[in-house]
């Protein structure tokens, strides 16, 4: 299956699952559920849940065991975008080609919609029905892993160091800390959880960790590059915002050409790390190539 077709097929499955698990707009409080759904169904690429499904498939697992965690990951990712766009943070008007959540629903509702998405994600990760075929110790491992990569020593931590670094001269280790934590963490967690729920062995989990670390960092470098040379309409948000805010980025520190070089080296590391898995890892390896060549 071509990668495009794979993305289309798996994102349809994710959308169906999200549709069934997210409270409908008719359930009280309707305004909150409407705001949550507005951002979840705003046309995101579903990269993290797709990586989770692909990792599960790569270790020979049953994708039905991973759908709830894939949806929880997308809810956490969406909450982070809703909060990141708020006036107190990046103060953005557009996301995924439409008005940001706070522009559409007001600041207070956007904060609460993000809070509710994060909380609902962990409810779903612990949901009894969704976990009926999963050993309880694996469920606990999954919850701990996602909390670790999303929390103060993961995505939120990376966001704080990113904020503190705005307008400052920042060294390379700090830049790598920001990128691996703020963005890389959820990507790394996605493939690890996919392999874990797919019943992967220790060697497969270790390979997936290496893949996720490299692919996660490559993703953020590609994002930095897109913010310099990307197309506003394709990306769905303004270009040049990193520079305007004095954000620390790869192109700012290393230049465009070296940033591209680093992204393609990381892509090779990601691809090589999965070679022990053979043909079953092909989709993940194609996704790594897509991550560094994407235009949106
Ligand atoms: C507010 C707790 C908190 C964290 C925010 C992830 C993050 C931390 C901020 C997002 C800022 C940002 C735009 C980072 C660039 C990388 C990134 C996460 C891009 C968006 O991810 P995509 O391209 O988006 O997968 P879609 O819309 O396709 O899901």
Short mmCIF file of C-alpha atoms and ligand atoms in Angstrom, two decimals:
data_model
loop_
_atom_site.label_atom_id
_atom_site.label_comp_id
_atom_site.label_asym_id
_atom_site.label_seq_id
_atom_site.Cartn_x
_atom_site.Cartn_y
_atom_site.Cartn_z
CA UNK A 1 0.00 0.00 0.00
CA UNK A 2 1.30 3.49 -0.90
CA UNK A 3 1.94 5.76 2.09
CA UNK A 4 -0.79 8.19 0.98
CA UNK A 5 -3.34 5.41 0.86
CA UNK A 6 -2.08 4.11 4.24
CA UNK A 7 -2.51 7.57 5.81
CA UNK A 8 -6.01 7.92 4.35
CA UNK A 9 -7.11 4.49 5.48
CA UNK A 10 -5.70 4.64 9.01
CA UNK A 11 -6.83 8.24 9.62
CA UNK A 12 -10.37 7.20 8.66
CA UNK A 13 -10.22 4.46 11.31
CA UNK A 14 -8.91 6.97 13.86
CA UNK A 15 -11.65 9.46 13.01
CA UNK A 16 -14.33 6.78 13.43
CA UNK A 17 -12.88 5.79 16.80
CA UNK A 18 -12.57 9.42 17.94
CA UNK A 19 -16.17 9.99 16.85
CA UNK A 20 -17.34 7.13 19.05
CA UNK A 21 -15.26 8.04 22.10
CA UNK A 22 -15.59 11.81 22.24
CA UNK A 23 -18.78 13.06 23.96
CA UNK A 24 -21.24 14.36 21.36
CA UNK A 25 -22.23 18.01 21.04
CA UNK A 26 -25.68 17.15 22.40
CA UNK A 27 -24.30 15.99 25.75
CA UNK A 28 -24.08 18.64 28.46
CA UNK A 29 -22.12 20.87 28.67
CA UNK A 30 -22.72 21.21 24.94
CA UNK A 31 -20.52 24.32 24.48
CA UNK A 32 -17.51 22.50 25.93
CA UNK A 33 -18.00 19.36 23.84
CA UNK A 34 -18.46 21.51 20.74
CA UNK A 35 -15.14 23.28 21.40
CA UNK A 36 -13.34 19.96 22.04
CA UNK A 37 -14.69 18.48 18.81
CA UNK A 38 -13.94 21.66 16.82
CA UNK A 39 -10.20 21.21 17.33
CA UNK A 40 -10.08 17.40 17.24
CA UNK A 41 -11.91 17.32 13.89
CA UNK A 42 -10.10 20.29 12.33
CA UNK A 43 -8.20 18.27 9.73
CA UNK A 44 -4.95 17.30 11.50
CA UNK A 45 -2.66 14.77 9.86
CA UNK A 46 -3.15 12.19 12.68
CA UNK A 47 0.59 11.53 12.55
CA UNK A 48 0.96 10.34 16.15
CA UNK A 49 -1.94 7.85 16.17
CA UNK A 50 -0.87 6.61 12.72
CA UNK A 51 2.66 6.04 14.07
CA UNK A 52 1.14 4.12 16.98
CA UNK A 53 -0.89 1.89 14.69
CA UNK A 54 2.09 1.34 12.35
CA UNK A 55 4.32 0.39 15.31
CA UNK A 56 1.71 -2.10 16.52
CA UNK A 57 1.52 -3.61 13.01
CA UNK A 58 5.32 -3.69 12.70
CA UNK A 59 5.60 -6.03 15.70
CA UNK A 60 2.73 -8.21 14.43
CA UNK A 61 0.11 -6.87 16.87
CA UNK A 62 -3.68 -6.55 16.55
CA UNK A 63 -4.54 -2.90 15.79
CA UNK A 64 -7.85 -3.21 17.65
CA UNK A 65 -5.76 -3.24 20.86
CA UNK A 66 -4.25 0.14 20.10
CA UNK A 67 -7.18 2.27 18.88
CA UNK A 68 -8.12 3.73 22.28
CA UNK A 69 -4.50 4.74 23.00
CA UNK A 70 -4.14 6.17 19.47
CA UNK A 71 -7.21 8.36 20.09
CA UNK A 72 -5.95 9.36 23.54
CA UNK A 73 -2.66 10.44 21.96
CA UNK A 74 -4.47 12.59 19.39
CA UNK A 75 -6.55 14.20 22.17
CA UNK A 76 -3.36 15.05 24.12
CA UNK A 77 -1.72 16.42 20.97
CA UNK A 78 -4.83 18.51 20.23
CA UNK A 79 -4.99 19.89 23.79
CA UNK A 80 -1.34 20.97 23.46
CA UNK A 81 -2.12 22.86 20.24
CA UNK A 82 -5.23 24.55 21.73
CA UNK A 83 -3.22 25.74 24.75
CA UNK A 84 -0.16 26.64 22.66
CA UNK A 85 -2.30 28.99 20.54
CA UNK A 86 -3.66 30.92 23.56
CA UNK A 87 -2.77 34.61 24.02
CA UNK A 88 -0.64 33.71 27.06
CA UNK A 89 1.49 31.46 24.85
CA UNK A 90 1.92 31.83 21.08
CA UNK A 91 -1.21 33.96 20.59
CA UNK A 92 -2.10 32.51 17.18
CA UNK A 93 -5.28 33.23 15.22
CA UNK A 94 -5.14 30.26 12.83
CA UNK A 95 -4.45 26.56 13.26
CA UNK A 96 -5.04 23.75 10.80
CA UNK A 97 -6.35 26.40 8.36
CA UNK A 98 -9.18 27.64 10.58
CA UNK A 99 -9.63 30.00 13.52
CA UNK A 100 -7.88 28.82 16.67
CA UNK A 101 -10.07 27.46 19.43
CA UNK A 102 -9.98 30.62 21.59
CA UNK A 103 -10.78 32.78 18.54
CA UNK A 104 -13.84 30.63 17.84
CA UNK A 105 -15.08 29.97 21.39
CA UNK A 106 -13.34 32.48 23.68
CA UNK A 107 -10.32 32.06 25.91
CA UNK A 108 -11.96 30.49 28.95
CA UNK A 109 -13.73 27.79 26.92
CA UNK A 110 -10.51 27.05 24.98
CA UNK A 111 -8.56 26.54 28.22
CA UNK A 112 -11.27 24.23 29.54
CA UNK A 113 -11.58 22.35 26.22
CA UNK A 114 -7.82 21.64 26.39
CA UNK A 115 -8.11 20.57 30.04
CA UNK A 116 -11.02 18.27 29.23
CA UNK A 117 -9.23 16.69 26.24
CA UNK A 118 -6.20 15.88 28.41
CA UNK A 119 -8.34 14.45 31.19
CA UNK A 120 -10.58 12.48 28.83
CA UNK A 121 -7.47 11.01 27.18
CA UNK A 122 -6.39 9.43 30.47
CA UNK A 123 -9.93 8.20 31.16
CA UNK A 124 -9.84 6.49 27.79
CA UNK A 125 -6.40 4.97 28.43
CA UNK A 126 -7.84 3.37 31.58
CA UNK A 127 -11.23 2.46 30.03
CA UNK A 128 -12.23 -1.07 31.08
CA UNK A 129 -13.87 -2.04 27.78
CA UNK A 130 -11.01 -0.69 25.67
CA UNK A 131 -8.51 -2.64 27.79
CA UNK A 132 -10.43 -5.92 27.99
CA UNK A 133 -7.84 -7.92 25.98
CA UNK A 134 -4.79 -6.17 27.41
CA UNK A 135 -2.88 -7.46 30.46
CA UNK A 136 -3.38 -4.93 33.34
CA UNK A 137 0.38 -4.43 33.81
CA UNK A 138 0.64 -3.36 30.14
CA UNK A 139 -2.24 -0.88 30.58
CA UNK A 140 -0.42 0.64 33.56
CA UNK A 141 2.86 0.80 31.61
CA UNK A 142 1.08 2.61 28.75
CA UNK A 143 -0.51 5.18 31.09
CA UNK A 144 2.79 5.84 32.85
CA UNK A 145 4.70 6.18 29.59
CA UNK A 146 2.25 8.65 28.06
CA UNK A 147 2.04 10.71 31.28
CA UNK A 148 5.86 10.83 31.44
CA UNK A 149 6.28 12.09 27.87
CA UNK A 150 3.38 14.57 28.12
CA UNK A 151 4.18 15.99 31.58
CA UNK A 152 6.65 18.30 33.31
CA UNK A 153 9.65 16.25 32.19
CA UNK A 154 8.21 15.79 28.71
CA UNK A 155 6.13 18.02 26.44
CA UNK A 156 5.09 20.57 29.10
CA UNK A 157 8.71 20.81 30.30
CA UNK A 158 9.91 21.39 26.73
CA UNK A 159 7.29 24.09 26.27
CA UNK A 160 8.46 25.89 29.43
CA UNK A 161 12.14 25.87 28.36
CA UNK A 162 11.02 27.06 24.91
CA UNK A 163 9.16 29.99 26.50
CA UNK A 164 12.11 30.83 28.77
CA UNK A 165 14.45 30.83 25.76
CA UNK A 166 12.46 33.31 23.66
CA UNK A 167 14.66 36.26 22.72
CA UNK A 168 17.68 34.69 24.47
CA UNK A 169 20.94 33.37 23.05
CA UNK A 170 20.58 29.65 23.47
CA UNK A 171 23.17 26.89 23.15
CA UNK A 172 22.77 23.70 21.16
CA UNK A 173 22.02 21.35 24.13
CA UNK A 174 19.16 23.64 25.19
CA UNK A 175 17.78 23.67 21.64
CA UNK A 176 17.91 19.84 21.55
CA UNK A 177 16.24 19.68 24.96
CA UNK A 178 13.38 21.87 23.72
CA UNK A 179 12.86 19.91 20.51
CA UNK A 180 13.13 16.42 21.98
CA UNK A 181 10.79 17.29 24.85
CA UNK A 182 8.27 19.71 23.37
CA UNK A 183 7.58 17.77 20.18
CA UNK A 184 9.75 14.64 20.08
CA UNK A 185 8.29 13.15 23.26
CA UNK A 186 4.78 12.42 21.99
CA UNK A 187 6.19 10.92 18.78
CA UNK A 188 8.55 8.69 20.75
CA UNK A 189 5.74 7.70 23.13
CA UNK A 190 3.43 6.89 20.19
CA UNK A 191 5.71 4.26 18.64
CA UNK A 192 6.67 2.79 22.02
CA UNK A 193 3.03 2.43 23.06
CA UNK A 194 2.14 0.93 19.67
CA UNK A 195 4.84 -1.72 20.06
CA UNK A 196 3.93 -2.35 23.70
CA UNK A 197 0.21 -2.86 22.99
CA UNK A 198 1.14 -4.92 19.93
CA UNK A 199 3.00 -7.37 22.17
CA UNK A 200 6.52 -6.43 20.96
CA UNK A 201 9.53 -8.08 22.65
CA UNK A 202 12.38 -6.21 24.39
CA UNK A 203 14.52 -5.98 21.24
CA UNK A 204 11.61 -4.61 19.21
CA UNK A 205 10.79 -2.07 21.94
CA UNK A 206 14.42 -0.94 22.04
CA UNK A 207 14.48 -0.54 18.24
CA UNK A 208 11.24 1.44 18.41
CA UNK A 209 12.68 3.74 21.08
CA UNK A 210 15.66 4.56 18.86
CA UNK A 211 13.35 5.08 15.87
CA UNK A 212 11.00 7.36 17.83
CA UNK A 213 13.82 9.47 19.29
CA UNK A 214 15.36 10.13 15.88
CA UNK A 215 12.04 10.59 14.03
CA UNK A 216 10.68 12.91 16.75
CA UNK A 217 13.66 15.25 16.59
CA UNK A 218 13.68 15.13 12.77
CA UNK A 219 9.98 16.13 12.81
CA UNK A 220 10.66 19.29 14.80
CA UNK A 221 13.68 20.25 12.66
CA UNK A 222 11.46 19.86 9.58
CA UNK A 223 8.86 22.03 11.32
CA UNK A 224 11.49 24.73 11.98
CA UNK A 225 12.51 24.62 8.31
CA UNK A 226 8.87 24.85 7.17
CA UNK A 227 8.43 27.94 9.33
CA UNK A 228 11.13 29.57 7.18
CA UNK A 229 10.42 28.27 3.68
CA UNK A 230 6.95 26.68 3.87
CA UNK A 231 3.71 27.71 2.18
CA UNK A 232 1.19 29.44 4.47
CA UNK A 233 -1.83 27.87 2.73
CA UNK A 234 -0.41 24.35 2.85
CA UNK A 235 0.63 24.61 6.50
CA UNK A 236 -2.57 26.33 7.60
CA UNK A 237 -0.82 28.96 9.76
CA UNK A 238 1.44 31.96 9.35
CA UNK A 239 5.06 31.54 8.24
CA UNK A 240 8.01 33.26 9.96
CA UNK A 241 6.34 33.21 13.37
CA UNK A 242 9.35 31.57 15.07
CA UNK A 243 11.69 34.35 13.99
CA UNK A 244 9.12 37.05 14.83
CA UNK A 245 8.89 35.68 18.38
CA UNK A 246 12.64 35.28 18.81
CA UNK A 247 12.25 31.49 19.14
CA UNK A 248 15.25 29.26 19.18
CA UNK A 249 15.23 27.01 16.08
CA UNK A 250 17.59 24.82 14.08
CA UNK A 251 17.77 27.20 11.09
CA UNK A 252 18.45 30.13 13.46
CA UNK A 253 21.32 28.28 15.15
CA UNK A 254 22.77 26.15 12.34
CA UNK A 255 21.44 27.69 9.11
CA UNK A 256 19.05 26.06 6.63
CA UNK A 257 21.50 23.80 4.86
CA UNK A 258 22.97 22.25 8.02
CA UNK A 259 19.46 21.87 9.46
CA UNK A 260 18.38 19.91 6.38
CA UNK A 261 21.51 17.79 6.66
CA UNK A 262 20.80 17.02 10.35
CA UNK A 263 17.16 16.12 9.56
CA UNK A 264 18.20 13.70 6.83
CA UNK A 265 20.88 12.10 9.09
CA UNK A 266 18.22 11.55 11.76
CA UNK A 267 15.91 10.06 9.13
CA UNK A 268 18.64 7.53 8.21
CA UNK A 269 19.19 6.69 11.91
CA UNK A 270 15.44 6.12 12.29
CA UNK A 271 15.28 3.89 9.22
CA UNK A 272 18.38 1.85 10.17
CA UNK A 273 17.17 1.30 13.73
CA UNK A 274 14.21 -0.70 12.40
CA UNK A 275 16.18 -2.91 10.00
CA UNK A 276 16.09 -5.88 12.47
CA UNK A 277 12.28 -5.90 12.03
CA UNK A 278 12.60 -6.52 8.29
CA UNK A 279 9.75 -5.90 5.82
CA UNK A 280 7.17 -5.32 8.58
CA UNK A 281 8.85 -1.99 9.43
CA UNK A 282 8.52 -0.59 5.89
CA UNK A 283 5.55 1.70 6.68
CA UNK A 284 7.35 3.26 9.65
CA UNK A 285 10.46 3.75 7.55
CA UNK A 286 8.36 5.44 4.84
CA UNK A 287 6.80 7.68 7.51
CA UNK A 288 10.31 8.71 8.63
CA UNK A 289 11.10 9.73 5.02
CA UNK A 290 7.78 11.63 4.86
CA UNK A 291 8.51 13.45 8.15
CA UNK A 292 11.60 15.14 6.73
CA UNK A 293 10.22 15.79 3.23
CA UNK A 294 6.71 17.00 4.20
CA UNK A 295 5.38 20.35 3.07
CA UNK A 296 2.62 20.72 5.70
C1 LIG B 1 0.86 23.98 25.61
C2 LIG B 1 1.45 22.05 27.09
C3 LIG B 1 1.63 22.75 25.83
C4 LIG B 1 2.47 22.26 24.96
C5 LIG B 1 2.64 22.79 23.65
C6 LIG B 1 3.52 20.72 20.95
C7 LIG B 1 3.56 22.05 21.58
C8 LIG B 1 3.79 22.12 23.01
C9 LIG B 1 3.33 23.18 20.92
C10 LIG B 1 3.00 23.21 19.52
C11 LIG B 1 3.80 24.27 18.88
C12 LIG B 1 4.17 23.80 17.59
C13 LIG B 1 3.38 24.31 16.45
C14 LIG B 1 5.18 22.97 17.48
C15 LIG B 1 5.63 22.50 16.20
C16 LIG B 1 5.48 21.03 16.05
C17 LIG B 1 4.09 20.64 16.10
C18 LIG B 1 3.63 19.99 17.33
C19 LIG B 1 3.33 20.84 15.05
C20 LIG B 1 1.95 20.40 14.95
O1 LIG B 1 1.92 19.02 14.77
P1 LIG B 1 1.36 18.40 13.43
O2 LIG B 1 2.12 18.98 12.26
O3 LIG B 1 -0.10 19.02 13.46
O4 LIG B 1 1.34 16.92 13.54
P2 LIG B 1 -1.50 18.47 12.93
O5 LIG B 1 -2.35 19.70 12.88
O6 LIG B 1 -1.29 17.84 11.57
O7 LIG B 1 -1.97 17.47 13.94
#
